[in-house]
Tab-separated table of C-alpha atoms in Angstrom:
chain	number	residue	atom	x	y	z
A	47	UNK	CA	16.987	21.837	-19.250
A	48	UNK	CA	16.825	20.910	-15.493
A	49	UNK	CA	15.967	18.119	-14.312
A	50	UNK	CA	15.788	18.390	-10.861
A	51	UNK	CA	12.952	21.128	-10.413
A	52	UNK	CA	11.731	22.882	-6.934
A	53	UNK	CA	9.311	25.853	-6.397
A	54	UNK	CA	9.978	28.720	-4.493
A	55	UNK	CA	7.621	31.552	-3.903
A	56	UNK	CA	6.215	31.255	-7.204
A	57	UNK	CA	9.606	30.542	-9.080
A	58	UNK	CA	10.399	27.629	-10.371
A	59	UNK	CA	14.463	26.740	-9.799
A	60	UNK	CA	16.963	24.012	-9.612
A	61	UNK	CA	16.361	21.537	-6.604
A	62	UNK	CA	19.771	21.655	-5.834
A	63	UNK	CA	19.802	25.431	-4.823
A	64	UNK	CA	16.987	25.609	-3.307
A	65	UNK	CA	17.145	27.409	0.376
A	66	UNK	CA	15.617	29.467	2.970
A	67	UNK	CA	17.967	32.252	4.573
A	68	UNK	CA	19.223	32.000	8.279
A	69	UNK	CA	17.281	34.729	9.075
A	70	UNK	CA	14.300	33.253	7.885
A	71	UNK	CA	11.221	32.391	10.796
A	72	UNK	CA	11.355	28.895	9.720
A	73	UNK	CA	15.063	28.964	10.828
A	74	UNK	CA	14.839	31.353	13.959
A	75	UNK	CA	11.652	30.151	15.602
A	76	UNK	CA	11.304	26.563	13.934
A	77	UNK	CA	7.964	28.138	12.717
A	78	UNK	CA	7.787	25.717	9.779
A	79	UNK	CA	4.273	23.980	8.971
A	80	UNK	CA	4.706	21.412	6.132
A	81	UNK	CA	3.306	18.288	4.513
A	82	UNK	CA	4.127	15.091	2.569
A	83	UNK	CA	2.410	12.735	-0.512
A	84	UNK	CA	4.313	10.191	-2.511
A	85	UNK	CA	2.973	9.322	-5.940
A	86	UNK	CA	1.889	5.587	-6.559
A	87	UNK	CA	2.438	5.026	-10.048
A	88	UNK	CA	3.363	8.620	-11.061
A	89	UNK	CA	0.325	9.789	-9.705
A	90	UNK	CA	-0.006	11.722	-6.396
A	91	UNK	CA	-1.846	9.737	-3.839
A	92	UNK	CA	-4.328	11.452	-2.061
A	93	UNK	CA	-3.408	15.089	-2.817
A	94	UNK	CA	-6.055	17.209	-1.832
A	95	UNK	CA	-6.454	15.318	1.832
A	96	UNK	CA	-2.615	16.468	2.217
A	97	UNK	CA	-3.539	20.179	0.961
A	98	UNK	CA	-6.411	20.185	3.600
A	99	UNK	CA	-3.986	19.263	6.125
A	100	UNK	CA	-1.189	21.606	5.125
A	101	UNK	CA	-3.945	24.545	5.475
A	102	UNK	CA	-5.184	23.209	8.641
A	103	UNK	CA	-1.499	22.660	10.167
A	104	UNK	CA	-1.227	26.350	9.009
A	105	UNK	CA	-4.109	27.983	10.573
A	106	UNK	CA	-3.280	25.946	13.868
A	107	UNK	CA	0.184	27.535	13.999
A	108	UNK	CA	-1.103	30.675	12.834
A	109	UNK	CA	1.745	30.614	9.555
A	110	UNK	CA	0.361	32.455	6.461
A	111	UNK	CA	0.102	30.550	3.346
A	112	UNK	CA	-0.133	33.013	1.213
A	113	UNK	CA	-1.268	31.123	-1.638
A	114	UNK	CA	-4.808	29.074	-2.466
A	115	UNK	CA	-5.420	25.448	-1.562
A	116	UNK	CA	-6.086	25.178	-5.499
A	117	UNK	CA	-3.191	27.285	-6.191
A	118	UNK	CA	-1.049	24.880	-4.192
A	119	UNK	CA	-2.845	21.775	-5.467
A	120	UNK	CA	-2.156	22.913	-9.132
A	121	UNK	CA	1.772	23.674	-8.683
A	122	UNK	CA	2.276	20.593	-6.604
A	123	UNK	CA	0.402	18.579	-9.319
A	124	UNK	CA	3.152	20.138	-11.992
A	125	UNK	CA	5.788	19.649	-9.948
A	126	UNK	CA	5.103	16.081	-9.949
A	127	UNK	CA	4.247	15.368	-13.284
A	128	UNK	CA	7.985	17.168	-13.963
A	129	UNK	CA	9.343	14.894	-11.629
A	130	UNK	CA	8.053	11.785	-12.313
A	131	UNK	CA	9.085	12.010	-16.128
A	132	UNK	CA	12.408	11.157	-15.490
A	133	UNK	CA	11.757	8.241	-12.821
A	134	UNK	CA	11.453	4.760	-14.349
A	135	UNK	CA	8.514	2.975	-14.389
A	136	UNK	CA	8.309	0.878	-10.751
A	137	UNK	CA	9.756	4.479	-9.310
A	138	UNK	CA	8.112	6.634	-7.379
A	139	UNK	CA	8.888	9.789	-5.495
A	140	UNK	CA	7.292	11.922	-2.044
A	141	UNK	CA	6.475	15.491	-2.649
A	142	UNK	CA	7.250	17.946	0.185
A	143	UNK	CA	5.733	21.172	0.326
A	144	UNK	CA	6.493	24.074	3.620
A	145	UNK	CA	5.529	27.213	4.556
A	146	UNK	CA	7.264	29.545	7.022
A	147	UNK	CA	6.259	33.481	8.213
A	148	UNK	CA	9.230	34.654	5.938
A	149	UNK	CA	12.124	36.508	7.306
A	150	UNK	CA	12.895	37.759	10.897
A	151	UNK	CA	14.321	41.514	9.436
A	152	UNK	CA	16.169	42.224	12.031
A	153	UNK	CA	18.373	39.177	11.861
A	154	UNK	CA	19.607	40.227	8.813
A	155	UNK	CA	23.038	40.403	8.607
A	156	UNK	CA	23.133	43.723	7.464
A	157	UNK	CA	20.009	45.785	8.057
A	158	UNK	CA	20.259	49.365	7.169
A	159	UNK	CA	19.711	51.565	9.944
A	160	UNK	CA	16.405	53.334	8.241
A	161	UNK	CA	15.184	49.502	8.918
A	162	UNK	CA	16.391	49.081	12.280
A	163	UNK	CA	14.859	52.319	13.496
A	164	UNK	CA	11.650	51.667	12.066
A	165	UNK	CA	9.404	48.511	14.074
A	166	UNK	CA	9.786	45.372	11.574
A	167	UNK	CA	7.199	45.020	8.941
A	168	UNK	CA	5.459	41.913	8.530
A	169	UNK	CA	6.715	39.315	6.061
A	170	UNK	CA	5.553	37.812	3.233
A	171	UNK	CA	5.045	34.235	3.968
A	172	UNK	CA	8.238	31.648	2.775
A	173	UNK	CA	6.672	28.412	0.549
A	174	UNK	CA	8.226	25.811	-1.428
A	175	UNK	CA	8.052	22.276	-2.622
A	176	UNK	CA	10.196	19.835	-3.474
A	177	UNK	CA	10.959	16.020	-4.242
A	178	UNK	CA	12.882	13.091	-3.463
A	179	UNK	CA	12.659	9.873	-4.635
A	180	UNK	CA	10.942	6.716	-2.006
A	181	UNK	CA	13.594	4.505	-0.953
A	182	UNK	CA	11.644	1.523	-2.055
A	183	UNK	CA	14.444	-1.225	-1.833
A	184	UNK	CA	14.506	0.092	1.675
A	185	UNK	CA	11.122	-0.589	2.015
A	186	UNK	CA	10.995	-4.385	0.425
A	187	UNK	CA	13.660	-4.586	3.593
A	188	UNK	CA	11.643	-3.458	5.891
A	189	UNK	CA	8.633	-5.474	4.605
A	190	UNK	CA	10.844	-8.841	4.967
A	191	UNK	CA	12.735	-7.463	8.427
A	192	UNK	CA	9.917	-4.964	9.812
A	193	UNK	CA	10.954	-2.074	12.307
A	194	UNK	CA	12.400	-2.687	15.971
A	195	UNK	CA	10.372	-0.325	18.538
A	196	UNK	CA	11.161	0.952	21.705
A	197	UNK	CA	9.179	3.146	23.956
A	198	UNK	CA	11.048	6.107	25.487
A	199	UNK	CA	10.172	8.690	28.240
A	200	UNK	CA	9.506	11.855	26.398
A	201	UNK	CA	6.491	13.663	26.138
A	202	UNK	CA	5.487	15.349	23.517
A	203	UNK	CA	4.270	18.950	23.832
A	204	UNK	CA	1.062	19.612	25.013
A	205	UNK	CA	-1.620	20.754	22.794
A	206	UNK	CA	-1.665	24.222	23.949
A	207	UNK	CA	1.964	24.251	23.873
A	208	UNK	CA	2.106	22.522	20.174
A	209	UNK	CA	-1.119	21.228	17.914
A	210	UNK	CA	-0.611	17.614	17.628
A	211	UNK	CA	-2.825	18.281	14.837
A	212	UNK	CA	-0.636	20.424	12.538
A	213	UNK	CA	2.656	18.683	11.072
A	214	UNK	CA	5.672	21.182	11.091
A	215	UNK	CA	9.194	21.221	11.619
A	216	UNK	CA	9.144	21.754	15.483
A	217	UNK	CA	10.369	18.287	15.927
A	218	UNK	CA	13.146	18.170	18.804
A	219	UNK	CA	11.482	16.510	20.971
A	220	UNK	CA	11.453	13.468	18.142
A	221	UNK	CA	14.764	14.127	17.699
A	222	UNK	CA	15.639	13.731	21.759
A	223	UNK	CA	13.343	10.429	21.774
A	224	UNK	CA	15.989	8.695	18.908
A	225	UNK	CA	18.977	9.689	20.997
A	226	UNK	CA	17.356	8.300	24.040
A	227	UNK	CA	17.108	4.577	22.185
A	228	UNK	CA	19.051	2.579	24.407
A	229	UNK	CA	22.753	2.692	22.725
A	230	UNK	CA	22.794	-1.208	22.397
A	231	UNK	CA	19.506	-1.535	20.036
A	232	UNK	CA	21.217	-0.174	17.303
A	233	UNK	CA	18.887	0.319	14.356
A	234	UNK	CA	15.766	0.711	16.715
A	235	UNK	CA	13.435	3.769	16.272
A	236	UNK	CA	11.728	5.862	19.045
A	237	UNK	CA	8.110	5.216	19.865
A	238	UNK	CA	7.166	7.927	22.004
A	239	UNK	CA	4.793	7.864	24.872
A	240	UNK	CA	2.587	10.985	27.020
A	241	UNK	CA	3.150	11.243	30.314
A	242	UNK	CA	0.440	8.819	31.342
A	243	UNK	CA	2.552	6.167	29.186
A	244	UNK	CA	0.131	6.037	26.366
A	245	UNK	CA	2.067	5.293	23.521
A	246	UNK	CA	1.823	7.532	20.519
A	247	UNK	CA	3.476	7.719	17.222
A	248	UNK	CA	7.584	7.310	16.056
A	249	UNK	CA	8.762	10.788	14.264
A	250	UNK	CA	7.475	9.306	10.743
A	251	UNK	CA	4.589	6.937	11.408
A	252	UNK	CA	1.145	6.059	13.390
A	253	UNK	CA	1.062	2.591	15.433
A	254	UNK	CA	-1.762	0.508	14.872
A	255	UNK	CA	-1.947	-2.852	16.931
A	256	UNK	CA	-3.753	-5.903	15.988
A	257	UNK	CA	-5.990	-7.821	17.901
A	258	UNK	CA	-8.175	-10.347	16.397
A	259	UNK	CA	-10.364	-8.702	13.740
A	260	UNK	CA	-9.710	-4.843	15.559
A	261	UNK	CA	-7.163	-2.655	14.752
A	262	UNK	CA	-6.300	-0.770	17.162
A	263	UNK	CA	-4.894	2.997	17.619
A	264	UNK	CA	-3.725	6.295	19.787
A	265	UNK	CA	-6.580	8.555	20.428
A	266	UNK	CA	-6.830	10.819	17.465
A	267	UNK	CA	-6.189	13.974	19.628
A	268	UNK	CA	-3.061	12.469	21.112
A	269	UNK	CA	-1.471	11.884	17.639
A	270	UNK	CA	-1.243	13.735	14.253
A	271	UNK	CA	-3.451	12.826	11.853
A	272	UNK	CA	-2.366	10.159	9.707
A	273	UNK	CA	-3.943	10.194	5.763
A	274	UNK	CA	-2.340	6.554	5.262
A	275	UNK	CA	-4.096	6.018	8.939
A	276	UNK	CA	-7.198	7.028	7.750
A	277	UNK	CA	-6.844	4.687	4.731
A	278	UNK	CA	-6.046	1.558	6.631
A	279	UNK	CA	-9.240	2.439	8.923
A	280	UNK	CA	-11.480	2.611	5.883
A	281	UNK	CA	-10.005	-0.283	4.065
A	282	UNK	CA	-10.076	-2.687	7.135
A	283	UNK	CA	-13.746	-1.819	7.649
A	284	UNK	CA	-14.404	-2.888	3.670
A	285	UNK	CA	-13.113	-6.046	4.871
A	286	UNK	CA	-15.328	-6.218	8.254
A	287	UNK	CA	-12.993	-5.640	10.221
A	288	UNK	CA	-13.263	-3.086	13.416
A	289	UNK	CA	-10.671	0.145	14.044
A	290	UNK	CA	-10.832	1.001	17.537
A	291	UNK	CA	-8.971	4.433	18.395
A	292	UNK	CA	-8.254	4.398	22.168
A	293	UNK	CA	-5.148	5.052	24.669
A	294	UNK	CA	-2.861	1.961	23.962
A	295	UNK	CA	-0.142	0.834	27.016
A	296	UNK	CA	2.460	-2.107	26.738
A	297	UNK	CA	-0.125	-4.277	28.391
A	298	UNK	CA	-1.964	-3.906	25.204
A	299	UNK	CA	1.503	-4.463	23.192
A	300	UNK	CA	1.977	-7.601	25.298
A	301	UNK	CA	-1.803	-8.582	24.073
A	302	UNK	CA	-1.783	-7.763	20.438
A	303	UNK	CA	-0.900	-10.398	17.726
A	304	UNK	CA	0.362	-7.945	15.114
A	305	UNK	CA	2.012	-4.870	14.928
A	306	UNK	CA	2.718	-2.129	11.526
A	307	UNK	CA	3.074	1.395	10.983
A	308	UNK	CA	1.437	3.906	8.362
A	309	UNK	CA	3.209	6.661	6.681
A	310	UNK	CA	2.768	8.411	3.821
A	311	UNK	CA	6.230	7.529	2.527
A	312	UNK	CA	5.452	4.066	2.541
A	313	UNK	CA	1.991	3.188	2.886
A	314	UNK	CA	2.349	0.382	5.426
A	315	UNK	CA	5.349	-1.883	7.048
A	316	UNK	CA	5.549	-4.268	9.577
A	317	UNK	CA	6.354	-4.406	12.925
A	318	UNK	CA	8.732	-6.908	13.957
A	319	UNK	CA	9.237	-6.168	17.800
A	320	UNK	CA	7.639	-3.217	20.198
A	321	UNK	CA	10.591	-3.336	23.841
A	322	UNK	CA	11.068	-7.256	23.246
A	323	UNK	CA	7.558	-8.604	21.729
A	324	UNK	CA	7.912	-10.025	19.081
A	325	UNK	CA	5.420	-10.105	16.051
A	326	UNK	CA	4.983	-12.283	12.912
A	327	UNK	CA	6.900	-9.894	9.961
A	328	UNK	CA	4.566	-9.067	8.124
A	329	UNK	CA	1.691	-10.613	9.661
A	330	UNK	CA	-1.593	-11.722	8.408
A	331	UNK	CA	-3.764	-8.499	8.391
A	332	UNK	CA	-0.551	-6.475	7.216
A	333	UNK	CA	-0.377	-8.951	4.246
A	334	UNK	CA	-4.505	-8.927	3.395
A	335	UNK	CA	-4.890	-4.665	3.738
A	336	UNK	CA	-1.477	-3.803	1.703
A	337	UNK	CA	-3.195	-6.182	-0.947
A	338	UNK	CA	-6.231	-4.182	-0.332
A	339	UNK	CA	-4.586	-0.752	-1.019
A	340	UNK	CA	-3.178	-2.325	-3.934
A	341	UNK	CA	-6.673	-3.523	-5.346
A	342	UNK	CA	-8.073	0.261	-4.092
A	343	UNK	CA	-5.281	1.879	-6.589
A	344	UNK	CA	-5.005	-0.691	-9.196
A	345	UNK	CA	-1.206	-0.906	-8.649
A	346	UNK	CA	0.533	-3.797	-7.153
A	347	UNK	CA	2.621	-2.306	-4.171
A	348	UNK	CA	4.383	-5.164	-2.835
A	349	UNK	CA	5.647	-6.218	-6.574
A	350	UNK	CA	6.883	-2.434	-6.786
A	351	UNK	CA	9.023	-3.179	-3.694
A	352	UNK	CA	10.539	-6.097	-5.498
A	353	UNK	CA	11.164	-4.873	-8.572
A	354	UNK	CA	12.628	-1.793	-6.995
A	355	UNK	CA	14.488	-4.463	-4.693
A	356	UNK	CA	16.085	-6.328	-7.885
A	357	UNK	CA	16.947	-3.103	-9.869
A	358	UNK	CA	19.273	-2.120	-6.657
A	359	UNK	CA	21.415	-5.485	-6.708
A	360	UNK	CA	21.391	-4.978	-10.445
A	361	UNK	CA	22.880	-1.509	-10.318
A	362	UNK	CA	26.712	-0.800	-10.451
């Protein structure tokens, strides 16, 4: 029996060999639209929001799916409930699921020449899914500790260049910012700015500042859409609270009282520092809406953390 499944163009196969050729568009162009939505509890949080967005990302970079929204809602619901038997009970797990065009045919390594003469037929679309299990002890960490920003000078592409709408795997320029981290703030992530200095987003969250009762946030057309974003906006206006989306600079940094990301990884975590401002870890608001989310999905996510915490030091 395996344990470890994937899904691959309709086949289900062993995790650990799953692959996409060399040859494949996702590979040659970085043509690769994707998605990502952990479970809380064993249970896929928020499912069909990230099947909307996978679509969407898809039609923005013009990759063919090639499969339903309820097609790919159904498998990735199986693939999860496979999964998540095996995880113990305060474990939970992200599901990833990607599309690319399919192969390049001429970048085979051996075409034959019938092929080669002939002008390439279009390919049948590349999707998969997989798992991996949340690094929760990580994340009780980072709740404690929270994450050290620091703004860098790169832009990220334009939106006629790249959606900022569609996730995909197109991510170099994220990849550039983290190298560009000054060398002495070791353990700092990227926070990414336009050209006009408006900060934006790290490579795996959305920023949201905190001033008084507002939350604060990019302009949604700067940034990709964040579902745990959205989820923070409508549980801080349950609690009365305003959510102000706007183009944020470091004078607003040096203003704000609080400071967390969103991700769909891990729901919410503190910020303990944005280019020297420091920030209470976790602050007030970070404390009252992850109790919120908790209350929202009858699961207590902060005891998770712990319990995920004390099964690490307790393991060989």
């Amino acid at each position: 029996m395996i344990r470890n499944w994937a899904w691959l163009n309709g086949v289900w196969l062993d995790a650990e060999t799953l692959a996409i050729p060399v040859w494949d568009a996702g590979f040659v162009f970085g043509a690769t639209v994707t998605d990502l939505c952990r479970t809380i509890n064993h249970q896929l949080f928020r499912w069909p929001d990230h099947v909307h967005r996978f679509f969407k990302s898809a039609e923005l970079c013009h990759i063919p799916v090639g499969y339903s929204p309820d097609e790919i809602m159904a498998t990735g619901e199986q693939l999860a409930a496979r999964q998540t038997a095996a995880l113990a009970a305060h474990e939970d797990l992200a599901l990833v699921v990607f599309a690319t065009p399919g192969p390049v045919e001429q970048y085979r390594p051996t075409p034959s020449t019938a092929a080669t003469s002939r002008p390439p037929a279009e390919s049948a679309p590349t999707v998969g899914m997989h798992t991996f299990r949340l690094p929760l002890a990580r994340y009780a960490r980072l709740w404690r500790e929270g994450f050290y920003l620091s703004t860098v000078p790169v832009v990220a592409p334009s939106e006629h260049a790249l959606p900022r709408q569609a996730k995909h795997r197109s991510r170099l320029h994220y990849w550039r910012a983290q190298r560009l981290v000054p060398s002495h703030r070791s353990g700092t992530t990227a926070l990414l700015c336009d050209a006009d200095g408006c900060l934006l987003e790290t490579a795996f969250a959305n920023l949201v500042l905190v001033q008084g009762n507002a939350l604060l946030s990019p302009p949604p057309e700067r940034i990709l859409h964040g579902i745990s974003l959205q989820v923070v906006a409508e549980l801080a206006q349950r609690l009365g609270w305003t959510v102000d989306y706007r183009p944020l600079f470091l004078a607003d940094v040096a203003r704000a009282e609080e400071a967390f990301l969103t991700s769909s990884s891990f729901c919410l975590l503190p910020v303990r520092q944005i280019d020297g401002k420091e920030f209470p870890c976790p602050g007030a608001s970070a404390k009252r809406l992850i109790q919120a989310w908790s209350e929202t999905v009858g699961y207590d996510l902060l005891a998770q953390l712990s319990q995920a915490e004390a099964a690490s030091f307790a393991s060989p």
